[in-house]
Each structure stands twice: as structure tokens, then as C-alpha cells.
XYZ file of C-alpha atoms in Angstrom:
516
model
C 46.944 33.832 -32.985
C 47.712 31.963 -30.232
C 50.916 32.226 -28.281
C 52.787 29.406 -27.381
C 52.043 29.977 -23.844
C 47.726 30.236 -24.603
C 48.124 33.279 -22.481
C 46.911 36.778 -23.721
C 48.751 39.526 -25.059
C 47.954 42.899 -22.301
C 48.677 46.540 -24.418
C 48.511 48.789 -21.631
C 47.749 52.495 -22.971
C 48.352 55.099 -20.563
C 47.571 58.582 -21.495
C 48.950 61.792 -19.079
C 46.388 64.224 -18.026
C 43.235 62.786 -19.706
C 40.027 63.638 -17.831
C 36.367 61.758 -18.085
C 34.041 63.078 -19.853
C 36.744 63.136 -23.132
C 34.947 60.299 -24.621
C 31.607 59.089 -25.873
C 31.238 56.320 -22.934
C 31.521 59.163 -20.915
C 28.558 60.896 -21.883
C 31.204 63.489 -24.723
C 28.764 63.437 -27.997
C 30.830 65.931 -30.222
C 34.662 64.706 -29.764
C 36.126 62.746 -32.336
C 37.551 59.720 -31.037
C 36.589 56.869 -32.595
C 39.731 54.759 -31.649
C 39.016 54.760 -28.252
C 35.202 54.795 -29.047
C 36.257 51.028 -31.073
C 37.382 50.111 -27.690
C 34.887 51.154 -25.795
C 31.921 49.943 -28.366
C 33.918 46.059 -27.262
C 35.047 46.626 -23.026
C 34.272 46.322 -20.049
C 33.354 50.636 -18.992
C 34.365 51.745 -15.230
C 31.817 54.168 -14.261
C 34.046 56.003 -11.143
C 37.834 54.928 -11.944
C 40.525 57.361 -10.016
C 44.199 57.548 -9.934
C 45.473 57.317 -6.313
C 47.259 60.497 -6.023
C 46.342 63.682 -8.949
C 49.504 64.247 -10.357
C 52.280 62.271 -12.367
C 55.337 60.276 -10.207
C 52.437 58.793 -7.397
C 49.902 57.916 -9.551
C 52.612 56.285 -11.909
C 53.412 54.504 -8.758
C 50.150 53.288 -7.876
C 49.591 52.193 -11.658
C 52.859 49.938 -12.174
C 52.604 48.944 -8.257
C 49.535 48.151 -7.367
C 50.626 50.021 -3.864
C 49.518 53.414 -3.122
C 52.556 56.671 -3.047
C 52.883 56.539 0.561
C 53.334 53.228 0.509
C 56.064 53.164 -2.569
C 57.359 56.584 -1.544
C 56.748 58.650 -4.184
C 54.684 61.400 -2.171
C 55.346 64.157 -4.539
C 57.010 64.736 -8.216
C 60.173 63.657 -9.374
C 61.371 61.650 -6.653
C 62.709 57.146 -8.350
C 60.811 54.122 -7.783
C 62.827 52.124 -5.929
C 64.802 50.125 -6.883
C 63.976 46.858 -5.393
C 59.782 47.893 -5.385
C 58.690 45.248 -7.753
C 56.718 46.709 -11.050
C 53.744 44.400 -12.813
C 56.813 43.427 -15.250
C 58.463 42.118 -12.809
C 55.303 39.937 -10.766
C 53.713 38.976 -14.143
C 55.324 35.091 -15.247
C 58.087 35.171 -17.172
C 56.109 33.508 -20.201
C 55.303 36.641 -21.194
C 57.926 39.496 -22.759
C 57.517 42.985 -21.396
C 58.238 45.927 -22.926
C 57.701 49.936 -22.123
C 57.190 52.936 -24.635
C 57.795 56.546 -23.942
C 56.526 58.236 -21.222
C 58.048 56.979 -17.578
C 58.416 59.540 -15.031
C 59.620 56.844 -12.406
C 63.083 57.829 -12.275
C 65.965 57.068 -14.760
C 63.744 57.241 -17.828
C 65.752 56.955 -20.457
C 67.068 53.074 -18.789
C 65.685 49.548 -19.628
C 64.476 48.487 -15.871
C 62.144 47.102 -13.482
C 62.015 43.704 -15.800
C 60.776 44.955 -19.242
C 62.327 43.384 -21.790
C 62.674 46.439 -24.310
C 62.749 50.250 -23.547
C 61.779 53.153 -25.617
C 61.964 56.772 -24.530
C 60.998 60.076 -25.832
C 62.498 63.235 -23.293
C 67.010 64.135 -22.919
C 65.452 66.251 -19.679
C 64.887 63.770 -17.468
C 68.476 63.275 -17.731
C 68.860 66.086 -15.743
C 67.046 63.046 -13.062
C 69.345 60.387 -13.595
C 70.207 58.274 -10.074
C 74.230 57.677 -12.256
C 76.140 59.409 -14.138
C 76.277 57.362 -17.043
C 72.615 57.304 -17.493
C 73.423 61.585 -18.228
C 75.137 60.080 -21.461
C 71.814 58.359 -22.600
C 69.717 59.728 -25.719
C 65.878 59.423 -26.276
C 65.399 57.354 -28.771
C 62.724 59.641 -30.082
C 65.281 62.503 -31.128
C 66.400 60.416 -34.259
C 62.507 60.358 -35.199
C 62.803 63.970 -35.283
C 66.181 65.086 -36.916
C 64.397 62.315 -39.304
C 61.998 64.691 -39.656
C 64.650 68.401 -39.760
C 63.948 68.509 -36.619
C 66.720 69.801 -33.775
C 65.369 67.225 -30.568
C 65.279 70.241 -27.206
C 67.649 68.245 -25.473
C 68.291 68.047 -21.807
C 68.005 71.632 -20.910
C 64.691 71.735 -21.915
C 61.568 69.654 -21.184
C 59.428 68.902 -23.711
C 56.673 70.191 -22.207
C 57.960 73.574 -22.889
C 59.434 73.248 -25.648
C 56.418 71.894 -27.542
C 54.118 74.723 -27.150
C 56.154 76.741 -29.509
C 58.248 73.935 -31.356
C 55.003 74.224 -33.993
C 55.292 70.661 -34.734
C 53.096 69.061 -37.393
C 50.888 65.625 -36.057
C 53.880 63.127 -37.661
C 56.808 64.914 -35.764
C 54.592 64.304 -31.877
C 55.941 62.028 -29.528
C 51.927 60.673 -29.989
C 52.300 59.850 -33.229
C 56.044 58.439 -32.940
C 55.008 56.162 -30.018
C 51.416 55.133 -31.859
C 54.181 53.994 -35.075
C 57.082 52.787 -32.796
C 53.629 50.606 -30.807
C 52.251 48.894 -34.359
C 55.419 48.222 -35.599
C 56.521 46.608 -32.307
C 52.956 44.417 -32.773
C 53.479 43.575 -36.477
C 56.626 42.443 -35.579
C 56.801 40.580 -32.154
C 56.645 37.272 -34.014
C 58.990 37.455 -35.948
C 61.455 37.972 -33.332
C 63.273 35.435 -31.636
C 61.192 36.202 -28.214
C 57.448 35.306 -31.311
C 56.735 32.712 -30.175
C 55.696 34.626 -26.065
C 52.970 36.670 -25.150
C 53.849 40.710 -25.220
C 52.906 43.038 -22.119
C 52.927 46.295 -23.547
C 52.593 49.709 -22.221
C 52.745 52.918 -24.518
C 52.257 56.156 -22.234
C 51.647 59.164 -24.543
C 52.691 62.584 -22.799
C 49.814 64.220 -24.895
C 46.964 65.661 -23.641
C 48.875 67.043 -21.248
C 49.427 70.891 -20.666
C 50.575 72.991 -23.382
C 47.030 73.383 -24.161
C 47.790 73.633 -27.859
C 49.368 71.479 -30.326
C 48.860 70.677 -34.283
C 44.782 70.169 -34.358
C 44.340 73.123 -32.677
C 42.017 74.189 -35.439
C 39.877 70.794 -35.015
C 37.467 71.841 -32.502
C 34.761 75.483 -32.635
C 35.327 76.490 -29.591
C 31.730 78.302 -29.432
C 30.899 74.852 -29.837
C 31.888 72.796 -27.299
C 30.749 72.264 -24.060
C 31.072 73.383 -20.859
C 29.341 72.036 -17.589
C 27.787 74.344 -14.305
C 31.261 74.628 -12.781
C 33.188 75.621 -15.601
C 34.233 79.553 -14.803
C 32.545 79.053 -11.023
C 34.778 79.992 -8.609
C 34.733 77.242 -5.764
C 33.496 79.726 -3.162
C 32.683 77.275 -0.114
C 35.664 75.403 -0.976
C 39.069 74.879 0.206
C 41.624 77.818 0.707
C 43.664 76.212 -1.759
C 40.915 75.734 -4.443
C 40.106 79.575 -3.679
C 43.409 80.392 -4.154
C 44.397 78.040 -6.843
C 40.814 79.742 -9.673
C 41.982 83.382 -7.925
C 45.165 83.082 -9.624
C 44.127 81.555 -13.242
C 40.605 83.642 -13.592
C 43.044 86.513 -13.533
C 45.196 85.366 -16.712
C 47.355 83.459 -15.326
C 48.779 79.903 -16.609
C 50.396 77.125 -15.437
C 53.428 78.748 -13.984
C 56.230 76.054 -15.468
C 57.781 78.687 -17.616
C 55.957 77.292 -20.678
C 55.548 79.576 -23.849
C 52.469 78.736 -24.113
C 50.322 82.313 -23.892
C 46.408 82.247 -23.972
C 43.992 85.200 -23.656
C 42.272 84.036 -19.795
C 40.797 86.958 -19.207
C 37.756 86.999 -20.392
C 35.665 83.423 -21.498
C 36.763 83.089 -25.253
C 39.532 82.959 -23.847
C 39.485 80.086 -21.398
C 37.190 78.215 -24.671
C 39.683 78.140 -26.943
C 42.365 77.123 -24.367
C 39.614 74.011 -23.521
C 39.053 73.541 -27.180
C 42.758 72.695 -28.097
C 43.379 70.748 -24.845
C 40.493 67.945 -26.296
C 42.053 68.660 -29.510
C 45.299 66.833 -28.214
C 42.781 63.894 -26.833
C 42.253 63.413 -30.799
C 45.656 63.049 -31.413
C 46.090 60.680 -29.345
C 43.217 58.616 -30.848
C 43.967 58.654 -33.680
C 47.415 56.575 -32.018
C 44.830 54.393 -31.003
C 43.861 53.660 -33.858
C 47.423 52.722 -35.370
C 48.033 50.951 -32.761
C 44.398 48.455 -32.877
C 44.867 48.357 -37.304
C 48.682 46.322 -36.721
C 46.370 43.941 -33.909
C 44.367 43.365 -36.043
C 46.031 43.110 -39.478
C 48.323 40.362 -37.338
C 45.191 38.733 -36.252
C 46.044 38.869 -32.322
C 43.192 41.790 -31.350
C 41.504 38.607 -30.483
C 44.091 37.653 -27.894
C 45.142 41.224 -26.752
C 43.770 41.841 -22.878
C 43.179 45.769 -23.723
C 43.580 48.620 -20.672
C 43.212 52.152 -21.159
C 42.803 54.856 -18.716
C 44.799 58.404 -17.633
C 47.171 59.535 -14.537
C 45.233 62.445 -13.362
C 42.368 64.671 -15.190
C 43.136 68.126 -16.261
C 40.145 71.282 -14.779
C 40.514 72.675 -18.213
C 38.246 75.785 -16.042
C 35.753 73.960 -14.236
C 35.501 75.476 -10.575
C 38.150 78.561 -12.501
C 41.225 76.594 -12.164
C 43.535 74.650 -14.540
C 45.619 71.275 -14.849
C 45.560 68.976 -11.436
C 46.854 68.497 -8.152
C 42.694 68.813 -6.855
C 40.769 66.220 -5.377
C 37.781 67.722 -7.773
C 36.551 64.723 -10.087
C 37.877 66.430 -13.027
C 41.040 66.265 -12.399
C 41.288 62.914 -9.924
C 38.414 60.954 -12.104
C 39.607 58.925 -15.191
C 38.546 56.903 -18.477
C 38.962 53.365 -17.340
C 38.334 51.266 -20.189
C 38.829 47.177 -19.910
C 39.233 44.564 -22.476
C 39.570 41.060 -22.139
C 38.768 38.189 -25.068
C 36.355 36.372 -25.002
C 34.214 38.481 -22.427
C 32.911 41.170 -24.547
C 29.617 41.710 -23.902
C 27.882 41.041 -26.524
C 27.329 40.846 -30.168
C 25.924 43.874 -31.312
C 28.720 46.229 -29.351
C 27.510 47.495 -26.709
C 29.554 48.123 -23.706
C 28.921 46.231 -20.703
C 28.740 49.217 -17.703
C 30.659 48.967 -13.856
C 29.024 50.879 -11.773
C 30.227 51.901 -8.184
C 34.058 53.030 -7.490
C 37.546 51.906 -7.788
C 40.901 53.158 -7.897
C 44.086 52.351 -10.452
C 45.712 50.398 -7.685
C 43.749 47.592 -8.371
C 45.314 47.286 -12.156
C 48.236 45.488 -11.228
C 45.956 42.632 -9.226
C 43.568 42.372 -12.162
C 45.856 42.377 -14.715
C 48.115 38.601 -13.412
C 44.970 37.556 -12.911
C 43.596 37.839 -16.114
C 47.597 36.868 -17.639
C 46.262 33.656 -15.052
C 48.938 34.497 -12.604
C 52.326 35.568 -11.922
C 55.935 34.515 -11.214
C 55.742 35.788 -7.628
C 51.646 37.125 -7.851
C 48.319 35.443 -5.378
C 45.873 37.972 -6.609
C 43.101 37.911 -4.405
C 40.511 37.097 -6.266
C 37.804 39.040 -5.566
C 37.964 37.980 -2.222
C 37.894 41.566 0.134
C 36.029 43.114 -2.212
C 34.795 46.124 -0.767
C 36.829 47.433 1.904
C 38.801 49.428 -0.550
C 42.327 47.286 0.334
C 43.553 43.363 0.381
C 47.649 42.597 0.186
C 47.798 40.327 -2.766
C 51.304 39.213 -3.607
C 53.121 36.545 -2.454
C 57.241 35.748 -2.535
C 57.858 39.346 -2.160
C 59.189 41.805 0.029
C 56.439 42.306 2.587
C 57.497 46.161 2.294
C 56.312 45.958 -1.370
C 52.566 43.527 -0.798
C 50.309 44.789 -3.198
C 47.469 47.434 -1.522
C 44.966 46.349 -5.091
C 42.505 44.102 -5.394
C 42.157 42.020 -8.310
C 38.227 43.318 -9.966
C 38.777 39.712 -11.824
C 36.125 38.742 -10.397
C 34.176 42.206 -11.371
C 34.429 41.662 -14.879
C 33.119 38.053 -14.381
C 30.122 39.433 -12.541
C 31.341 36.722 -9.163
C 31.261 40.079 -7.761
C 30.716 43.724 -8.086
C 31.536 46.753 -6.576
C 28.585 47.467 -3.841
C 31.251 48.116 -1.270
C 34.451 49.067 -2.481
C 35.424 52.111 -0.984
C 37.685 54.436 -2.758
C 40.525 56.523 -1.585
C 43.009 59.271 -2.720
C 45.457 61.141 -1.674
C 47.663 63.952 -1.801
C 51.355 64.925 -0.453
C 52.272 68.155 -1.795
C 54.944 69.005 0.596
C 58.764 69.260 -1.532
C 56.039 69.656 -5.302
C 56.927 72.898 -7.686
C 56.312 76.381 -7.005
C 53.023 76.909 -8.339
C 52.370 80.722 -9.053
C 52.548 82.018 -5.673
C 53.900 82.307 -1.772
C 49.454 81.448 -0.643
C 49.182 78.550 -3.023
C 52.495 77.298 -2.309
C 51.848 77.006 1.344
C 48.152 75.265 1.260
C 49.361 73.116 -1.631
C 52.262 71.390 1.282
C 49.422 70.373 3.063
C 48.348 67.607 3.059
C 44.797 65.415 2.071
C 42.950 61.924 2.203
C 39.952 61.642 0.337
C 37.458 58.681 0.206
C 34.256 57.943 -1.590
C 32.076 56.026 -0.518
C 29.435 53.273 -2.139
C 26.708 55.102 -2.120
C 28.802 58.422 -3.550
C 29.538 60.339 -1.241
C 33.467 62.578 -1.003
C 34.989 63.173 2.351
C 38.542 65.976 1.616
C 40.294 65.375 5.320
C 42.823 67.715 5.494
C 44.478 69.041 9.049
C 45.713 72.448 8.209
C 42.280 74.143 5.267
C 39.017 73.842 4.814
C 38.056 70.568 4.818
C 35.202 69.331 2.001
C 31.956 66.379 1.725
C 30.477 66.665 -1.330
C 27.482 64.889 -2.861
C 28.134 63.432 -6.344
C 24.729 62.124 -6.500
C 22.592 65.587 -6.578
C 26.233 67.626 -6.989
C 28.108 65.825 -9.566
C 29.592 68.637 -10.819
C 30.738 69.616 -6.605
C 29.088 73.032 -6.599
C 28.069 72.471 -2.607
C 30.670 71.776 0.084
C 27.907 70.113 3.110
C 31.426 69.711 5.491
C 29.364 72.262 7.435
C 26.180 71.209 7.827
C 25.002 70.100 11.165
C 22.951 66.937 9.495
C 25.728 65.984 7.870
C 27.480 64.981 10.742
C 27.545 61.238 11.818
C 28.325 61.132 7.676
C 31.566 62.722 8.381
C 32.323 61.144 11.020
C 31.855 57.654 9.818
C 33.346 58.545 6.400
C 36.137 59.918 8.478
C 36.532 56.494 10.513
C 36.709 54.733 6.699
C 39.656 57.065 5.598
C 41.786 56.053 9.684
C 40.886 51.631 9.415
C 42.437 52.375 5.690
C 45.507 54.466 7.058
C 46.006 51.574 9.259
C 45.554 48.685 6.507
C 47.605 50.958 4.222
C 50.347 52.059 6.718
C 49.472 55.861 6.022
C 50.397 58.047 8.938
C 49.937 61.614 8.388
C 47.184 63.150 11.096
C 43.841 64.555 10.570
C 41.690 67.228 11.702
C 39.039 65.230 14.394
C 35.913 65.523 12.973
């Protein structure tokens, strides 16, 4: 079904804390994700996609704006997106009807904002951080869903993350089910509304598989049967002090210190395996709701005119290197799945995906979607002019302070460019982050990091106050051996550090880094 403008619809599916190896297209041969497989089989699969910062708010800022966290000022969680900083909904053509369903985590979560015509909120707890008093009385849409199922919502004083651990929700009572069902209703009903002749851009932002490490599908996978890699429960003895402290903390049996009533016995490997199995079960929980949305697209004849993007805001350590959650430059936390399905550019009739080698950043998603949608009212994307340097302003008609720093990947999808010269940059800006368990961890987590992943698949992590790290991702994909102090690597480190400093100058990043 074509829209009046002949522009494609956009369905953007965002999960929270989903690591890359949670899908069959990335080598997971045991997880049940048939619906994400449906997308992957007809999509461009990016082999190495990285977040800009492995924690929620900064990463989401980049996904929604095409700017790095330091440029938009969201260097840690729970900072509102500046009111004048445009999201994709404010840059895309006004021909689009824009909707946002689910977790926002960029301030004023309950309120329709930043160019979106329709808004569905999911959690009252974020009301405590509202920037205006009148916003504090707005209730989450998800609450009605809970009440229809006989459940009293947790309210403003308890997060879904905390409450979910002991709420005993069925699959139909979860946020994932509510969002999948709501999105399907939107897809089915959009054509019948007064805006039905407009193409839609729908963002569906799931909470799962974010901890707690429990859920209604806890018994889906046998912990003894799931696969683990060589880094599982291996203390990172030659890495940063921060990583060593965190591994010691978690391997002593401690969980994510949020006050969550999510208790697991982590004193032996079987407890870690059980936690890991339950984490992956929540990936399947989301997958089932992806199927609900895909079915709605097919039933309404819109699948062949809808761009579909699937990714996550960061990953999850899940016991690798002896750690849990995110806040790490390790691949498990900073590398995520990225699938882009473009109607008319499906890989081939056999249903085989097209693999995109090289590395990309999620900061590139906004300019890419603007290109794929036919351009925006306030954007002038690069169309691949500068693929290779990892940074390129792409917007016009917007205040210079908000020029996008991502680059369009559309030329890569069309085969007119590749990523053979593309550097990717990741940052950590931990000052003011929450309590991570001990004073020692909190001190080291307050130190900033800057990372580059070069086209030849080497990773350099620089910090002015901790042990720096260098990994050869070709021969050491699990990052088991830190080569930073290897004298044979000094020139490589100098070259990689220069790449970071050039990127810093281009993007306005002023943090100090160690001399190399």
C-alpha cells in the first residue's frame, strides 16, 4: 500500500541492553527469535555496529539526534534532551506522521515532544524527573493495560525495573506485550485516521531485555545448554582497574546495585548460567512482539513500503569478563545488532541477508533514515561524500550548534560506498553516574574514556587515570589480551590516538587524554 507522497513508512524497533550475539544472524544457533530472523533474512546486517556510549540516555541521544553525547550535553543518564535540539522527527519531511511508543529516557518521558505527533508512555517513575511541575501529574498509558489485567501499577515511587523483579507478570502483562500490541493497533488503524494518507514513522522502544534478569519466560532455556564464550567468568587481569574492580564485585556474588529485588546466587557457575539464560529469554519475549508488528504490516499491505530498523541502545556483559550490565568498552556492552530493511533493496529472492562488513556507529542512523525517506525539511545529508573519516556534518537549516555529526549509510546500502576506511568512536563520560557498588568502583567509573575501532579491527581505549587498553579484534575477538604495554604496538597506538584527537577536534570534544 503506497502513501499519498510515495515516501516509505519507517518502523524503528529499539531494545534496551541487547548484546549483538543474541540473534541467529550473528551466530547464535540456539536462541528462539523467529521474527527477528524474518527481518534479518531480508535486511542489510551490519557486522559491527557500535553505540556512542554504553549507557541509556547518552546512547539514545545519539540515536535520536545524530549527535555525539558530548555535543548534545547528555553525558550520563537522566539529563533531559535540550528543548531546541532537533530529533529525527523534527528533521524529517513534514509529510510524515511521527509516533513514539515506549521508553524515552531523554527527559519528560510522559509528554509528547520533539516533533512526535503521537506518544505512548510506559512508566510513571520518570515523572520524578519532570522539568515542569504540571508534567508530574501525567500518568503512563501502560497503567491502563495493567489495570485491565487486574494489576495495580507500581506508581511514581518505584521503577518498572525494580518492580518487575517481583511482580510475577505474565507475558501479556509486560511492557513488551503492551508495546507490541499498541504498535500493531497503530499500524492497522493508521490508514483509517485523518492522517492516513501520510507515511508514518513509528519508533517502538522496548524496556526488555534490560535487567532484572527474570521474566515470564524464565524456563524457556536450559542453563546447561546455552553457549558461553572463553571470556565467561574470566577476570580481566590485564585490563583497566575499573573492569577488574567490577569483575571482583560481581564475581563475589553482587548484583547490579539498584536496590532491585532480583536475587540470584552467583557464587557458582550454575547461578551465572541461570541468570544468563533468563536474560536471553527476555530477548525472545521482545521477539514475539516484533512478530505482532510484522503481522500487522503484512495484513495491511504495508510491509513492502516500510523501512524497518532494528537495534539496541547498548549491550549486556552477562557474565563475560566476570561482569554484568553495561558501562564498558568491551564488545559485549558496546557492540549491538543493527538490521536495516529497505523496500526495493532486499538482498535477493532466496531470502539471504546482505552482510555489511566494516564498522558503523549508531550516530549515523538519523542521517541514514533521512536519506532513505527521501530527505527532510531541515536536512541535507552527506549521501556518502565523506565515508571513511567517521565524522561529517549533515544538516542545513538547523542551528549550527546542532549540525548532525553522523553520516548517511545510504550509499553503503546501495553499493556506492563501503566502510573500508571508516573509524568508529565510543565514549564514556561517567562523572555523576549512579552508585555502582563500592567507592572504589565509583571513583574509577567517574573517569572518562575515548575509544576508536579502526577499519583493520583494532580497538584502542584511552583514559587519563586508568590502565589503557589495546585489543586486536581479528585474532582476539573476545578481548582477552591487552596489548597496550607491548612495545611492538607503540606506533600503532600513536596512530590510533591521533585518530581520536582528530575526531575530538571535529566534534568539539574537549576532554583530556593521556600522552602516548
